[in-house]
Tab-separated table of C-alpha atoms and ligand atoms in Angstrom:
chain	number	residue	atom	x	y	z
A	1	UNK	CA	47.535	67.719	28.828
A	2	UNK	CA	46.874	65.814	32.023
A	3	UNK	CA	45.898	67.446	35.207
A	4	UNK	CA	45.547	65.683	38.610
A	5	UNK	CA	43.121	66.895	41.194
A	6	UNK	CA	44.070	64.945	44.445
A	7	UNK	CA	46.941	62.928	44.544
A	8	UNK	CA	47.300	60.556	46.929
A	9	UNK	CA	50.687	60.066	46.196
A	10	UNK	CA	53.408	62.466	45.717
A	11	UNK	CA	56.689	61.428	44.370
A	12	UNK	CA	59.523	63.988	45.807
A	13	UNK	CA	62.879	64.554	43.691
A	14	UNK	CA	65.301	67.742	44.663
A	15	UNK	CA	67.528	68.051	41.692
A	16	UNK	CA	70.612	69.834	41.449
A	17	UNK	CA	72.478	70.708	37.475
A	18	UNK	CA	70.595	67.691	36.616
A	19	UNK	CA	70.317	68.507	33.005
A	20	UNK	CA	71.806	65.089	32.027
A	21	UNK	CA	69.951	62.963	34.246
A	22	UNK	CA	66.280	64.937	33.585
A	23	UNK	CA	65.277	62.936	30.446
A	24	UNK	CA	65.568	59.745	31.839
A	25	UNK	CA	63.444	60.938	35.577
A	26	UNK	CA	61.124	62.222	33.645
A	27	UNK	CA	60.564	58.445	31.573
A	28	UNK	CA	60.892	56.329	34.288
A	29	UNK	CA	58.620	58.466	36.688
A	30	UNK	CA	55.676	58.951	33.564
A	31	UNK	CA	56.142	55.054	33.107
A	32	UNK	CA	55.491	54.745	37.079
A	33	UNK	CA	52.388	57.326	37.232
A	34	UNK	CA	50.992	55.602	34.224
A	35	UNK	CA	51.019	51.878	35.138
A	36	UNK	CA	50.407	52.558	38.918
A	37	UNK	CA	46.507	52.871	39.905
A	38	UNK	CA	47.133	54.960	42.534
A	39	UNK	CA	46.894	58.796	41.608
A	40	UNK	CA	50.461	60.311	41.883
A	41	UNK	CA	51.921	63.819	41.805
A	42	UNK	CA	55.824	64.737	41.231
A	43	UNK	CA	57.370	67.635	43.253
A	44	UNK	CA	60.362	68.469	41.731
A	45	UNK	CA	62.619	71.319	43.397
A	46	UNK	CA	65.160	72.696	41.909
A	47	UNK	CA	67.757	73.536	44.522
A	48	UNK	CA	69.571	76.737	42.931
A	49	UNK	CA	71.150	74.699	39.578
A	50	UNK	CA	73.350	76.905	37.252
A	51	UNK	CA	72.485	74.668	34.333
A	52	UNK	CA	69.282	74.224	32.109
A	53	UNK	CA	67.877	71.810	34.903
A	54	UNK	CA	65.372	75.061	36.277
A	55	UNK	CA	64.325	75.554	32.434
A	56	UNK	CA	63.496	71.911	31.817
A	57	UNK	CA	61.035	71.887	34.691
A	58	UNK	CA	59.853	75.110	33.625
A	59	UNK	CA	58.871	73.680	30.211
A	60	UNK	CA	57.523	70.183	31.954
A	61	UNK	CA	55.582	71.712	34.420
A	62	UNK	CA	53.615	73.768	31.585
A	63	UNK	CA	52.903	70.851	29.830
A	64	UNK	CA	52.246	68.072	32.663
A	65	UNK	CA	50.034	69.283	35.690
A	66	UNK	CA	50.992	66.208	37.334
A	67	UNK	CA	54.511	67.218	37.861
A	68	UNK	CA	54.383	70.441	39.985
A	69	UNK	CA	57.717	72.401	40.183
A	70	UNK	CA	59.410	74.679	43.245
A	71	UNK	CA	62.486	76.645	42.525
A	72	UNK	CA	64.511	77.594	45.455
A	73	UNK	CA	66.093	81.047	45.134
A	74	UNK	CA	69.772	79.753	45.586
A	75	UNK	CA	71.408	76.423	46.104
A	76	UNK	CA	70.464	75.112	50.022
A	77	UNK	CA	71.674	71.841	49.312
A	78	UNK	CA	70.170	68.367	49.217
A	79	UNK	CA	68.443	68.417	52.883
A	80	UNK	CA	66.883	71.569	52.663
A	81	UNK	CA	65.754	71.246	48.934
A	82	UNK	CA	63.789	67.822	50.059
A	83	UNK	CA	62.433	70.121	52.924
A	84	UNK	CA	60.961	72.412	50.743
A	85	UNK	CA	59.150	69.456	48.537
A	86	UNK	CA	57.969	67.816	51.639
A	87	UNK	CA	56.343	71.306	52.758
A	88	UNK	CA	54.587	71.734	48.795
A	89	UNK	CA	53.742	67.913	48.636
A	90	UNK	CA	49.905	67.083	48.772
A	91	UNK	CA	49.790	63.692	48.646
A	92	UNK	CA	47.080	62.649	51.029
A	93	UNK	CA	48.100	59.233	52.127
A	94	UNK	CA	52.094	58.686	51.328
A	95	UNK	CA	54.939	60.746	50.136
A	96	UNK	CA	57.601	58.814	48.230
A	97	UNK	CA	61.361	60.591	48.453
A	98	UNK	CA	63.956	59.465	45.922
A	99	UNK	CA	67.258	61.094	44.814
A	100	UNK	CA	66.560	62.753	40.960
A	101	UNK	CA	70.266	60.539	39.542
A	102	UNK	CA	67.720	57.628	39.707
A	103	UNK	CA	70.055	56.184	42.208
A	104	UNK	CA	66.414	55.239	43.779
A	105	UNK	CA	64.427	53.362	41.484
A	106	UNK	CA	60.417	54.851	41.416
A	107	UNK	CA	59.580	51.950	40.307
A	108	UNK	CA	59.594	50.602	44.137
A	109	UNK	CA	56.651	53.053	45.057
A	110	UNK	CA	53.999	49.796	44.526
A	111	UNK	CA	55.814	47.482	46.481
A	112	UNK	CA	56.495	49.965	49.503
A	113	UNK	CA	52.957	51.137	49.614
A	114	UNK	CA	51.958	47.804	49.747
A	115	UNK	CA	54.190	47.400	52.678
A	116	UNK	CA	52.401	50.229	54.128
A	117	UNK	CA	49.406	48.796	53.683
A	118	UNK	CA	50.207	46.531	56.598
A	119	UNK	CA	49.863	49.404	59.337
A	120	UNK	CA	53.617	51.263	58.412
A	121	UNK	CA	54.634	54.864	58.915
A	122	UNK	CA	57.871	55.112	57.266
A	123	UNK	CA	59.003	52.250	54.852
A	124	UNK	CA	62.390	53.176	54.491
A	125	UNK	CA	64.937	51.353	52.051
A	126	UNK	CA	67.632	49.722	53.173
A	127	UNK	CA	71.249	49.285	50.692
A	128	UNK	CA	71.790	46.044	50.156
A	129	UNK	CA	74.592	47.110	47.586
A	130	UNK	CA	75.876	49.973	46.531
A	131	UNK	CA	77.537	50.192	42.938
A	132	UNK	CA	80.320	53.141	43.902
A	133	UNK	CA	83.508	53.495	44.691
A	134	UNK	CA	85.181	51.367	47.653
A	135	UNK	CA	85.931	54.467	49.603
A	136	UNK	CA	82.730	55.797	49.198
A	137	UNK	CA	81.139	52.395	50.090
A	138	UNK	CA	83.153	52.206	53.180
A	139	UNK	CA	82.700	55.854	54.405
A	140	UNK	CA	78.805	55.403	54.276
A	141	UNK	CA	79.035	52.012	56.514
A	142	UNK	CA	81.556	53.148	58.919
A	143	UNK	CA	79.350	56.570	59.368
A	144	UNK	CA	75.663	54.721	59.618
A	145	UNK	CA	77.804	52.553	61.896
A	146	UNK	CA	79.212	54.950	64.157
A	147	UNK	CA	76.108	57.069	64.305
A	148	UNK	CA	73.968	53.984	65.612
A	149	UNK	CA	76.397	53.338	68.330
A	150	UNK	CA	76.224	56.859	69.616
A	151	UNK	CA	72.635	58.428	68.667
A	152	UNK	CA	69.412	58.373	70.876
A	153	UNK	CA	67.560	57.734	68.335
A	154	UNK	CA	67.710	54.451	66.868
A	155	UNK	CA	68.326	54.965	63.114
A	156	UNK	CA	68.986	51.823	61.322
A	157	UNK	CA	71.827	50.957	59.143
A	158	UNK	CA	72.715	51.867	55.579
A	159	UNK	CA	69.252	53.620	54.855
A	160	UNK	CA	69.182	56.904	53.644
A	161	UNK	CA	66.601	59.561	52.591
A	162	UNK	CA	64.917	57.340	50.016
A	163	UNK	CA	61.727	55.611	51.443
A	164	UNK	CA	57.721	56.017	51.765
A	165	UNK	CA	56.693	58.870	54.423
A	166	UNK	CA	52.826	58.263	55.694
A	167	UNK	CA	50.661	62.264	55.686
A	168	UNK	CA	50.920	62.193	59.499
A	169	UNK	CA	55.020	61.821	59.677
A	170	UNK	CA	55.417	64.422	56.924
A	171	UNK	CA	52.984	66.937	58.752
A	172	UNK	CA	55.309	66.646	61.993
A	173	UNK	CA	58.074	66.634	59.597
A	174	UNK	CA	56.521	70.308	58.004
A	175	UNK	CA	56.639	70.929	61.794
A	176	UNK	CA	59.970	70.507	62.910
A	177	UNK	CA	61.688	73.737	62.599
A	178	UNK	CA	65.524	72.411	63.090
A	179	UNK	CA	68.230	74.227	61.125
A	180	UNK	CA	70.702	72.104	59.574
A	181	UNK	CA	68.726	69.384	58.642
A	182	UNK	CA	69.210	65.155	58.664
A	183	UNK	CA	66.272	64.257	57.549
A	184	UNK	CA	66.592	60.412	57.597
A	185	UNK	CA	67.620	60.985	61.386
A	186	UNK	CA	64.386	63.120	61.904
A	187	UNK	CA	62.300	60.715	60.377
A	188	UNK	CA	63.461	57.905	63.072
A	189	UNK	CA	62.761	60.093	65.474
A	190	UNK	CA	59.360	60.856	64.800
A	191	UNK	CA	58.491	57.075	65.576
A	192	UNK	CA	55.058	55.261	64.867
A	193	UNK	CA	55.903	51.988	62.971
A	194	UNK	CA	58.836	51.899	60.678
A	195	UNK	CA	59.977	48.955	58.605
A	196	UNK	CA	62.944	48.592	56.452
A	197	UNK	CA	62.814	47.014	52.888
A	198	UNK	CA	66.197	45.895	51.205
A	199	UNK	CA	67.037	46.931	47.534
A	200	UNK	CA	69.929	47.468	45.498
A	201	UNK	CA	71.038	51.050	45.361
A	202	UNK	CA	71.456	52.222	41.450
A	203	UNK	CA	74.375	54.221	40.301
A	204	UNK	CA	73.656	57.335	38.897
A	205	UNK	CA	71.643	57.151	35.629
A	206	UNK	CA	73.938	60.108	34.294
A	207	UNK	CA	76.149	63.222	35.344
A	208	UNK	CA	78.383	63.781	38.432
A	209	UNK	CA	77.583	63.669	41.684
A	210	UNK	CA	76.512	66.819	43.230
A	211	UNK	CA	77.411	66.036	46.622
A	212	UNK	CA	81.376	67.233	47.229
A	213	UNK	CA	83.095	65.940	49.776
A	214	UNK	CA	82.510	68.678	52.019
A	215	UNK	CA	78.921	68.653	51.445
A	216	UNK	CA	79.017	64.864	52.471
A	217	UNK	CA	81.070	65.499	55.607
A	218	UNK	CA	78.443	68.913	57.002
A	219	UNK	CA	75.548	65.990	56.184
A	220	UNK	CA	77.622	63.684	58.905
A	221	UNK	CA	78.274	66.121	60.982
A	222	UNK	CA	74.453	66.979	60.857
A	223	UNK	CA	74.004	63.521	61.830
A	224	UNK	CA	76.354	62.869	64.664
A	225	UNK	CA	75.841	66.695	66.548
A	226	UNK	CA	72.159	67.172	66.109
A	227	UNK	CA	71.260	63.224	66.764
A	228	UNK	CA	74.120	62.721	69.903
A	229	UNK	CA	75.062	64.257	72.794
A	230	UNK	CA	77.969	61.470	72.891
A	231	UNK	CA	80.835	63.546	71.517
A	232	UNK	CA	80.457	66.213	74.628
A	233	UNK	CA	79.825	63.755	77.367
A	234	UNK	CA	83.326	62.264	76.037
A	235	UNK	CA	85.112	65.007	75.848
A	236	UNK	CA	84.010	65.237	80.089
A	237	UNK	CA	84.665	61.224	80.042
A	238	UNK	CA	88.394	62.008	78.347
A	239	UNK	CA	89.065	64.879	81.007
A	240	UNK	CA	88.256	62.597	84.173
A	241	UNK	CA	90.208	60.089	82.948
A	242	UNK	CA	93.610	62.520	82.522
A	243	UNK	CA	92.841	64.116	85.522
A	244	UNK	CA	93.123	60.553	87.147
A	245	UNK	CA	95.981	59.971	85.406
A	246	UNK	CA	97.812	63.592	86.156
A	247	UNK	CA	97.100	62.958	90.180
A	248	UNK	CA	98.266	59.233	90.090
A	249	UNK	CA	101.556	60.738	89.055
A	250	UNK	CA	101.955	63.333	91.139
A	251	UNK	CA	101.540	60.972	93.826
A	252	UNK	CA	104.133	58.928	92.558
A	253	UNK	CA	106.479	62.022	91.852
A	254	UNK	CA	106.312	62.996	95.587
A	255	UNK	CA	106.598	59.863	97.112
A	256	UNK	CA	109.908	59.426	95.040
A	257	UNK	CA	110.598	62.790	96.382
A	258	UNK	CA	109.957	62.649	99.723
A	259	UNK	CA	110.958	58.892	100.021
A	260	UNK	CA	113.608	58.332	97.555
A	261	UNK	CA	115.344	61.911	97.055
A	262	UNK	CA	114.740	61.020	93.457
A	263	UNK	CA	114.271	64.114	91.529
A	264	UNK	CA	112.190	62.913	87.716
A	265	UNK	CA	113.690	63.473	84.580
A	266	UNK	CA	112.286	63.661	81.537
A	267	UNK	CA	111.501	67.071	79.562
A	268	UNK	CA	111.138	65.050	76.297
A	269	UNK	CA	108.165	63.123	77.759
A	270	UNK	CA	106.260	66.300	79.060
A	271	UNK	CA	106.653	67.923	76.216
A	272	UNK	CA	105.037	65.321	74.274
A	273	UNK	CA	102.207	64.850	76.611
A	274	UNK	CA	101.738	69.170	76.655
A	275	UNK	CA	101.608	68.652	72.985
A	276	UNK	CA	99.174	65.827	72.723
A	277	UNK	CA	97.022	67.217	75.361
A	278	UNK	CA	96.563	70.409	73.708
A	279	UNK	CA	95.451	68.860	70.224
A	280	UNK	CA	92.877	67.120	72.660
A	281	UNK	CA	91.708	70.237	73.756
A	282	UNK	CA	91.256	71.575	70.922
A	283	UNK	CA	89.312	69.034	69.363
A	284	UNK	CA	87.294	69.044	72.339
A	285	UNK	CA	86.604	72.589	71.618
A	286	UNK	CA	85.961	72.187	68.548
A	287	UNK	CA	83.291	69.494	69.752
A	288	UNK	CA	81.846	72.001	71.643
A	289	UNK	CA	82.252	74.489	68.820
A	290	UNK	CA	80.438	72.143	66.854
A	291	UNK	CA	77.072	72.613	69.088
A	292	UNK	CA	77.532	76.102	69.976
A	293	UNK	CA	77.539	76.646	66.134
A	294	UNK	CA	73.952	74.825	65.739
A	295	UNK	CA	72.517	76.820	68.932
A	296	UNK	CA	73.548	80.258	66.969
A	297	UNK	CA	71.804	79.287	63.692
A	298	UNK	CA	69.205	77.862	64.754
A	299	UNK	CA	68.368	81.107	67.449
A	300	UNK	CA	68.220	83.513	64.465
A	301	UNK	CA	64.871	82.026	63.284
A	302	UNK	CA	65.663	82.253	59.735
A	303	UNK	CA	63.313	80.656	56.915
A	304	UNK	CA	65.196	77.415	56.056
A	305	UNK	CA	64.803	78.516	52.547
A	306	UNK	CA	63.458	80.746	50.726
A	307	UNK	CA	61.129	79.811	47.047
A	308	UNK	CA	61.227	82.028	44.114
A	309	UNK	CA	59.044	80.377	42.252
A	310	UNK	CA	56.313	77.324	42.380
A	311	UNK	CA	54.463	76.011	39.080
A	312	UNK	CA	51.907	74.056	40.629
A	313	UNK	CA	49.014	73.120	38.111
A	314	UNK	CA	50.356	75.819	35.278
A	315	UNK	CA	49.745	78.714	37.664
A	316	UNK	CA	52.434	80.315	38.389
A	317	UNK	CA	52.634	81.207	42.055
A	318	UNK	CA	55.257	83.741	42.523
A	319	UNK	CA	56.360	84.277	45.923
A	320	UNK	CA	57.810	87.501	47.082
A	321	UNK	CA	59.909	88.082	50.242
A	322	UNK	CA	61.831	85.645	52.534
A	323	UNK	CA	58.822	83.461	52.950
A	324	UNK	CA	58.756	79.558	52.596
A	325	UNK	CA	55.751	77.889	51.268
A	326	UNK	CA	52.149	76.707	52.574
A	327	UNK	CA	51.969	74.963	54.269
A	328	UNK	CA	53.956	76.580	55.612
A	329	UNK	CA	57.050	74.587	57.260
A	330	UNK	CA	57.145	76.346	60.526
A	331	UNK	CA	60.117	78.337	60.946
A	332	UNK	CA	58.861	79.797	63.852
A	333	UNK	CA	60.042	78.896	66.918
A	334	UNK	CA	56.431	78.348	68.523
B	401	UDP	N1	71.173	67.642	45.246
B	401	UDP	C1	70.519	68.809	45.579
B	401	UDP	N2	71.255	69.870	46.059
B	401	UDP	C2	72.604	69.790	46.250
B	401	UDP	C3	73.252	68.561	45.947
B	401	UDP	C4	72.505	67.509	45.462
B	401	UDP	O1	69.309	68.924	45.418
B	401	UDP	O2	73.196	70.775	46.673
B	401	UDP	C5	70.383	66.519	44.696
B	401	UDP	C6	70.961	65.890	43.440
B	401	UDP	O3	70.540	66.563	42.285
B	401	UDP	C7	70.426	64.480	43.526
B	401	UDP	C8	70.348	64.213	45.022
B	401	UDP	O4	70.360	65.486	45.648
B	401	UDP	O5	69.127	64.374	42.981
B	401	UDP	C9	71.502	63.364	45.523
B	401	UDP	O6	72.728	63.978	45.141
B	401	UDP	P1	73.981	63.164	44.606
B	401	UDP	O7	73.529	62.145	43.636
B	401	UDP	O8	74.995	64.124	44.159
B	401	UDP	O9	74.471	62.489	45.936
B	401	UDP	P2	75.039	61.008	46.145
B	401	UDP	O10	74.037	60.088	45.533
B	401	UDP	O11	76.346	60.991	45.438
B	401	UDP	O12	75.135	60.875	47.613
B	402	MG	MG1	73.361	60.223	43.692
């Protein structure tokens, strides 16, 4: 049996119906622990998963007291499950965040804490290649793209969740009480020094991806509406413009009126433009939609999740009640 008293490291993997994927974590992250000198904990969260995943931590966590286990009480998805291990983490100096497909090789941890070493905050990774699909690949650089163009926060390219968080940014992190959460956009904006390092991004060890497409859209969506006000202020930008437009031609209508006794034709073309015009309102609405939405979840102050369990040094620390954990994450308002 091996304990740990104070990490100074803790090693944060949200897993998801994992089952397949479990044996080979738990391998390479014992092989990390073991030939690093630095004294590492794992958080592992199970976010909700219908399959043995909860039971294998269950029987780890017994066994191991460096591996210390939250289980959510339902599926919140990916964001909110790294929330949660970010709020139980202990690690005094760094916390390392890596997908639990292995997508994210552990074995990095040395070489980004010695990057930290040199006066870093946040050593994020950046994708120098991705082994998935084409559409996939292409998706992921046209979003980082697009949300860099229009974000006030300057997040930089193709780096995701996975990188090395100093105590400091993950105690604002605990403190930032934003619903829907984007965590890599969060992270940029909490600012000190942040440095990119460039590795190849794994495929998954084993199993299916447990991001669906939908999932994957609500994460950009997260990105884009909670990290820009661009969308709105073009919606305005759009409506100036056709207003322009709508008063040029009624000049020019009246003038031929007036001037010409030429009476326009043309109940095709208005009919296309009423057509066209109203899908642009409604997307514009639905722009606006898009923020209203976040203002009405975020108002009703709910936990962002709620734990049932935590196996934290083989004490089992039930939690009752729609509470979230201590530290406690903030969910307050205040
Ligand atoms: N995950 C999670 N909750 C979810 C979906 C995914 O905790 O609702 C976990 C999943 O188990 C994995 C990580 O988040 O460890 C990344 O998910 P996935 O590999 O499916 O995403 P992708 O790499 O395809 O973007
Ligand atoms: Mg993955």
């Amino acid at each position: 049996m091996t304990t740990l008293s104070a990490p100074q490291i803790s090693i944060i993997a949200p897993l998801y119906n994992e089952t397949e994927s479990f044996p080979h974590l738990v391998t390479r992250l014992s092989a990390v622990m073991e030939a690093s000198p630095l004294a590492i904990e794992i958080v592992l969260i199970d976010d909700g998963s219908r399959d043995n995943t909860a039971m294998l931590m269950q029987q780890l966590a017994l066994i191991d007291g460096r591996y210390q286990c939250v289980f959510l009480s339902r599926n919140y998805g990916h964001q909110t499950a790294l929330t949660a291990g970010i709020a139980v983490a202990r690690g005094s100096e760094a916390l390392f965040i890596i997908d639990g497909d292995l997508q994210d090789p552990p074995e990095l941890l040395g070489e980004f804490y010695e990057k930290m070493q040199e006066g870093y905050d946040v050593v994020y990774a950046v994708r120098k290649k991705r082994k998935e699909s084409w559409f996939k690949r292409t998706a992921y650089s046209t979003f980082y793209r697009l949300i860099r163009s229009i974000s006030y926060v300057d997040m930089p390219l193709d780096s995701g969740d996975f990188s090395l968080i100093s105590r400091r940014v993950a105690d604002v992190l605990n403190q930032m009480p934003e619903e829907s959460r984007f965590i890599r956009g969060m992270r940029s904006w909490i600012g000190f020094r942040q440095i990119g390092v460039e590795y190849e991004r794994d495929a998954r060890v084993a199993g299916e991806p447990k991001y669906s497409f939908k999932m994957l859209r609500n994460l950009a969506y997260n990105g884009i509406f909670n990290f820009s006000e661009y969308p709105v202020k073009a919606v305005t930008r759009l409506g100036m413009i056709t207003l322009g437009i709508a008063f040029i031609y009624l000049i020019q209508t009246l003038v031929k009126k007036f001037f010409f006794g030429d009476v326009p034709q043309g109940f095709t073309a208005t009919l296309f433009i009423i057509v066209i015009f109203n899908g642009v309102q409604l997307i514009a609405l639905g722009m606006i939609g898009e923020y209203v939405l976040r203002i009405f979840f975020q108002t009703k102050g709910r936990p962002l999740y709620v734990v049932r369990e935590v196996i934290r040094e083989q004490q089992r620390q039930p939690i009752r009640g729609a509470s979230t954990l201590e530290p406690s994450p903030t969910n307050s308002p205040s």
